[in-house]
């Protein structure tokens, strides 16, 4: 008999590697691509730090992978031991979300929220 997770609620933070030209591109101009990426990093750090204060919920960063270094970069930006990372699978946003929900419900989570 497989064991259910201790926490039954999951909060997924949908994210991307904050590289110039990969995030917040509509802010450029007036911002440079580098400044847009830095702003995204700050937003992501602030969001995760606030979420980690929540009790009785597992926090997972669900990231879109384009390069082999994406996970390592995100882990540098978000170096929290209680945080987990999971690569998104699928081509479209809808497919990625569907796959996330199916996977985590199959792991025993009862409540799942995605933000990002």
Backbone as CSV, one residue per row, in Angstrom:
resi,resn,N_x,N_y,N_z,CA_x,CA_y,CA_z,C_x,C_y,C_z
1,UNK,0.853,-1.178,0.000,0.000,0.000,0.000,0.893,1.234,0.000
2,UNK,0.707,2.129,-0.994,1.565,3.308,-1.062,1.147,4.322,-0.006
3,UNK,2.150,5.035,0.473,1.935,5.994,1.542,1.523,7.340,0.961
4,UNK,0.476,7.951,1.534,0.036,9.272,1.102,0.995,10.322,1.636
5,UNK,1.101,11.473,0.940,1.966,12.527,1.456,1.425,13.051,2.785
6,UNK,2.338,13.509,3.652,1.929,14.064,4.938,1.072,15.306,4.731
7,UNK,1.473,16.136,3.792,0.704,17.334,3.477,-0.241,17.004,2.331
8,UNK,-1.481,17.436,2.458,-2.468,17.127,1.433,-2.721,18.299,0.493
9,UNK,-2.127,19.459,0.820,-2.307,20.654,-0.002,-0.978,21.026,-0.657
10,UNK,-1.051,21.397,-1.932,0.136,21.735,-2.710,-0.058,23.087,-3.364
11,UNK,0.974,23.912,-3.290,0.974,25.188,-3.978,2.109,25.155,-4.994
12,UNK,1.757,25.186,-6.264,2.745,25.165,-7.348,3.005,26.592,-7.817
13,UNK,4.274,26.967,-7.868,4.668,28.271,-8.380,5.217,28.056,-9.787
14,UNK,4.452,28.454,-10.791,4.885,28.311,-12.183,5.947,29.363,-12.463
15,UNK,7.082,28.930,-13.020,8.177,29.873,-13.215,8.995,29.519,-14.459
16,UNK,9.875,30.462,-14.785,10.851,30.289,-15.858,12.207,30.715,-15.318
17,UNK,13.257,30.289,-15.982,14.597,30.743,-15.649,14.673,32.233,-16.002
18,UNK,14.985,33.094,-15.030,14.978,34.538,-15.300,16.217,35.025,-16.060
19,UNK,16.298,34.626,-17.304,17.377,35.084,-18.164,16.882,36.237,-19.035
20,UNK,17.760,37.171,-19.390,17.357,38.252,-20.287,16.772,37.690,-21.586
21,UNK,15.615,38.198,-21.955,14.932,37.741,-23.160,14.019,36.549,-22.938
22,UNK,14.022,35.980,-21.724,13.198,34.807,-21.416,11.975,35.158,-20.575
23,UNK,12.026,36.293,-19.875,10.941,36.681,-18.973,10.663,38.178,-19.074
24,UNK,9.403,38.543,-18.842,8.985,39.953,-18.790,9.460,40.763,-19.993
25,UNK,9.433,40.165,-21.161,9.946,40.831,-22.362,9.070,42.013,-22.793
26,UNK,7.804,42.014,-22.401,6.938,43.134,-22.779,7.282,44.410,-22.025
27,UNK,8.132,44.301,-21.001,8.572,45.487,-20.265,9.753,46.174,-20.940
28,UNK,10.218,45.582,-22.037,11.376,46.118,-22.739,10.975,46.529,-24.150
29,UNK,11.114,47.791,-24.489,11.389,48.913,-23.603,10.168,49.271,-22.765
30,UNK,10.293,50.021,-21.752,11.381,50.938,-21.405,12.541,50.282,-20.661
31,UNK,12.330,49.109,-20.042,13.439,48.439,-19.353,14.305,47.694,-20.359
32,UNK,15.551,47.475,-19.998,16.395,46.595,-20.805,15.982,45.154,-20.523
33,UNK,16.379,44.229,-21.379,16.081,42.817,-21.140,16.728,42.335,-19.837
34,UNK,17.910,42.847,-19.526,18.594,42.490,-18.281,17.811,42.983,-17.067
35,UNK,17.328,44.231,-17.137,16.541,44.778,-16.025,15.217,44.037,-15.865
36,UNK,14.611,43.644,-16.977,13.365,42.881,-16.921,13.592,41.533,-16.233
37,UNK,14.703,40.880,-16.550,15.027,39.596,-15.930,15.308,39.762,-14.442
38,UNK,15.997,40.816,-14.072,16.276,41.086,-12.662,14.982,41.358,-11.899
39,UNK,14.084,42.113,-12.498,12.796,42.390,-11.870,12.011,41.096,-11.663
40,UNK,11.992,40.216,-12.656,11.316,38.929,-12.528,11.925,38.115,-11.385
41,UNK,13.262,38.100,-11.301,13.937,37.388,-10.204,13.485,37.913,-8.854
42,UNK,13.425,39.211,-8.721,12.988,39.822,-7.461,11.543,39.462,-7.147
43,UNK,10.670,39.517,-8.155,9.270,39.122,-7.962,9.178,37.676,-7.487
44,UNK,9.931,36.793,-8.134,9.900,35.368,-7.809,10.420,35.123,-6.388
45,UNK,11.534,35.751,-6.032,12.084,35.605,-4.684,11.092,36.099,-3.628
46,UNK,10.508,37.248,-3.863,9.561,37.816,-2.916,8.346,36.907,-2.748
47,UNK,7.819,36.423,-3.852,6.658,35.540,-3.804,6.959,34.277,-3.008
48,UNK,8.055,33.611,-3.323,8.386,32.353,-2.655,8.662,32.581,-1.173
49,UNK,9.369,33.643,-0.823,9.633,33.930,0.593,8.335,34.120,1.364
50,UNK,7.369,34.766,0.755,6.069,34.954,1.413,5.313,33.637,1.531
51,UNK,5.368,32.821,0.493,4.643,31.545,0.506,5.227,30.570,1.517
52,UNK,6.524,30.624,1.725,7.165,29.694,2.659,6.723,29.928,4.110
53,UNK,6.065,31.023,4.364,5.533,31.294,5.707,4.221,30.555,5.956
54,UNK,3.609,30.033,4.900,2.349,29.303,5.043,2.585,27.978,5.748
55,UNK,1.607,27.547,6.504,1.684,26.275,7.235,0.831,25.226,6.525
56,UNK,1.218,23.984,6.673,0.443,22.830,6.202,0.208,22.809,4.697
57,UNK,1.186,23.290,3.949,1.094,23.240,2.495,2.495,22.999,1.937
58,UNK,2.591,22.148,0.945,3.867,21.909,0.272,4.007,22.934,-0.840
59,UNK,5.185,23.550,-0.928,5.459,24.534,-1.963,6.435,23.913,-2.969
60,UNK,6.050,23.929,-4.236,6.884,23.392,-5.306,6.988,24.414,-6.430
61,UNK,8.204,24.623,-6.917,8.416,25.479,-8.077,8.328,24.584,-9.307
62,UNK,7.347,24.875,-10.139,7.139,24.149,-11.383,7.746,25.011,-12.487
63,UNK,8.831,24.536,-13.074,9.569,25.396,-13.990,9.547,24.877,-15.425
64,UNK,9.562,25.838,-16.332,9.642,25.558,-17.756,11.119,25.450,-18.127
65,UNK,11.506,24.327,-18.705,12.923,24.106,-19.017,13.191,24.309,-20.494
66,UNK,14.116,25.231,-20.782,14.593,25.434,-22.146,16.059,25.041,-22.265
67,UNK,16.802,25.191,-21.163,18.238,24.900,-21.142,18.559,23.990,-19.964
68,UNK,19.657,23.270,-20.076,20.075,22.368,-19.003,20.374,23.121,-17.708
69,UNK,20.710,24.402,-17.804,21.069,25.187,-16.622,19.864,25.816,-15.917
70,UNK,18.666,25.651,-16.454,17.497,26.326,-15.876,17.268,25.959,-14.418
71,UNK,17.318,24.684,-14.093,17.086,24.259,-12.714,18.150,24.823,-11.782
72,UNK,19.404,24.737,-12.160,20.476,25.246,-11.291,20.336,26.744,-11.055
73,UNK,19.974,27.497,-12.067,19.797,28.938,-11.902,18.649,29.239,-10.939
74,UNK,17.547,28.512,-11.088,16.421,28.729,-10.181,16.782,28.346,-8.746
75,UNK,17.539,27.278,-8.579,17.945,26.867,-7.234,18.887,27.874,-6.593
76,UNK,19.683,28.576,-7.388,20.541,29.637,-6.849,19.706,30.822,-6.385
77,UNK,18.688,31.155,-7.152,17.821,32.279,-6.816,16.929,31.949,-5.629
78,UNK,16.534,30.682,-5.525,15.608,30.221,-4.482,16.267,29.094,-3.672
79,UNK,17.233,29.424,-2.815,18.015,28.386,-2.119,17.381,27.895,-0.814
80,UNK,16.108,27.559,-0.844,15.396,27.176,0.373,15.248,25.664,0.441
81,UNK,15.694,25.074,1.541,15.690,23.613,1.685,14.288,23.024,1.640
82,UNK,13.290,23.761,2.120,11.937,23.224,2.166,11.204,23.347,0.823
83,UNK,11.868,23.903,-0.160,11.286,24.103,-1.481,11.693,22.962,-2.400
84,UNK,10.745,22.470,-3.204,11.082,21.455,-4.196,10.864,22.036,-5.591
85,UNK,11.465,21.407,-6.569,11.409,21.865,-7.959,10.949,20.702,-8.833
86,UNK,10.099,21.014,-9.783,9.592,19.988,-10.700,9.511,20.593,-12.102
87,UNK,10.121,19.928,-13.057,10.081,20.388,-14.447,8.678,20.198,-15.017
88,UNK,8.204,21.215,-15.741,6.910,21.115,-16.409,7.059,20.219,-17.631
89,UNK,6.052,19.405,-17.876,6.050,18.516,-19.039,4.868,18.855,-19.930
90,UNK,5.145,19.043,-21.198,4.100,19.358,-22.157,4.538,20.466,-23.088
91,UNK,3.771,20.660,-24.144,4.107,21.676,-25.142,3.449,23.018,-24.833
92,UNK,2.163,23.002,-24.572,1.430,24.245,-24.331,1.246,24.452,-22.821
93,UNK,0.865,25.657,-22.446,0.595,25.944,-21.038,-0.519,25.049,-20.513
94,UNK,-1.569,24.874,-21.303,-2.676,24.015,-20.884,-2.235,22.579,-20.641
95,UNK,-1.403,22.054,-21.530,-0.908,20.686,-21.377,0.002,20.562,-20.157
96,UNK,0.837,21.567,-19.925,1.724,21.556,-18.754,0.907,21.565,-17.464
97,UNK,-0.122,22.405,-17.400,-0.965,22.470,-16.210,-1.708,21.160,-15.990
98,UNK,-2.274,20.617,-17.053,-2.985,19.341,-16.963,-2.063,18.249,-16.425
99,UNK,-0.857,18.169,-16.952,0.100,17.157,-16.514,0.494,17.349,-15.053
100,UNK,0.667,18.595,-14.629,0.993,18.870,-13.217,-0.129,18.385,-12.302
101,UNK,-1.355,18.758,-12.628,-2.485,18.358,-11.790,-2.611,16.834,-11.734
102,UNK,-2.523,16.181,-12.874,-2.639,14.719,-12.896,-1.546,14.069,-12.054
103,UNK,-0.309,14.540,-12.196,0.799,13.952,-11.458,0.608,14.129,-9.947
104,UNK,0.315,15.335,-9.516,0.242,15.579,-8.068,-1.016,14.986,-7.438
105,UNK,-2.119,14.932,-8.151,-3.289,14.228,-7.608,-2.970,12.741,-7.465
106,UNK,-2.210,12.189,-8.419,-1.845,10.771,-8.331,-0.884,10.512,-7.168
107,UNK,-0.215,11.548,-6.686,0.694,11.423,-5.545,-0.030,11.556,-4.207
108,UNK,-1.342,11.801,-4.255,-2.132,11.854,-3.025,-2.507,13.235,-2.548
109,UNK,-2.119,14.261,-3.277,-2.543,15.603,-2.878,-4.015,15.771,-3.170
110,UNK,-4.716,16.453,-2.277,-6.149,16.655,-2.415,-6.513,18.054,-2.886
111,UNK,-5.651,19.016,-2.582,-5.883,20.404,-2.969,-4.623,20.918,-3.636
112,UNK,-4.790,21.495,-4.839,-3.653,22.022,-5.597,-4.015,23.399,-6.128
113,UNK,-3.100,24.342,-5.915,-3.253,25.693,-6.456,-1.990,26.007,-7.243
114,UNK,-2.163,26.601,-8.429,-1.045,27.013,-9.252,-1.067,28.532,-9.331
115,UNK,0.085,29.154,-9.056,0.223,30.596,-9.220,1.508,30.870,-9.968
116,UNK,1.600,32.052,-10.532,2.855,32.394,-11.201,2.652,33.467,-12.220
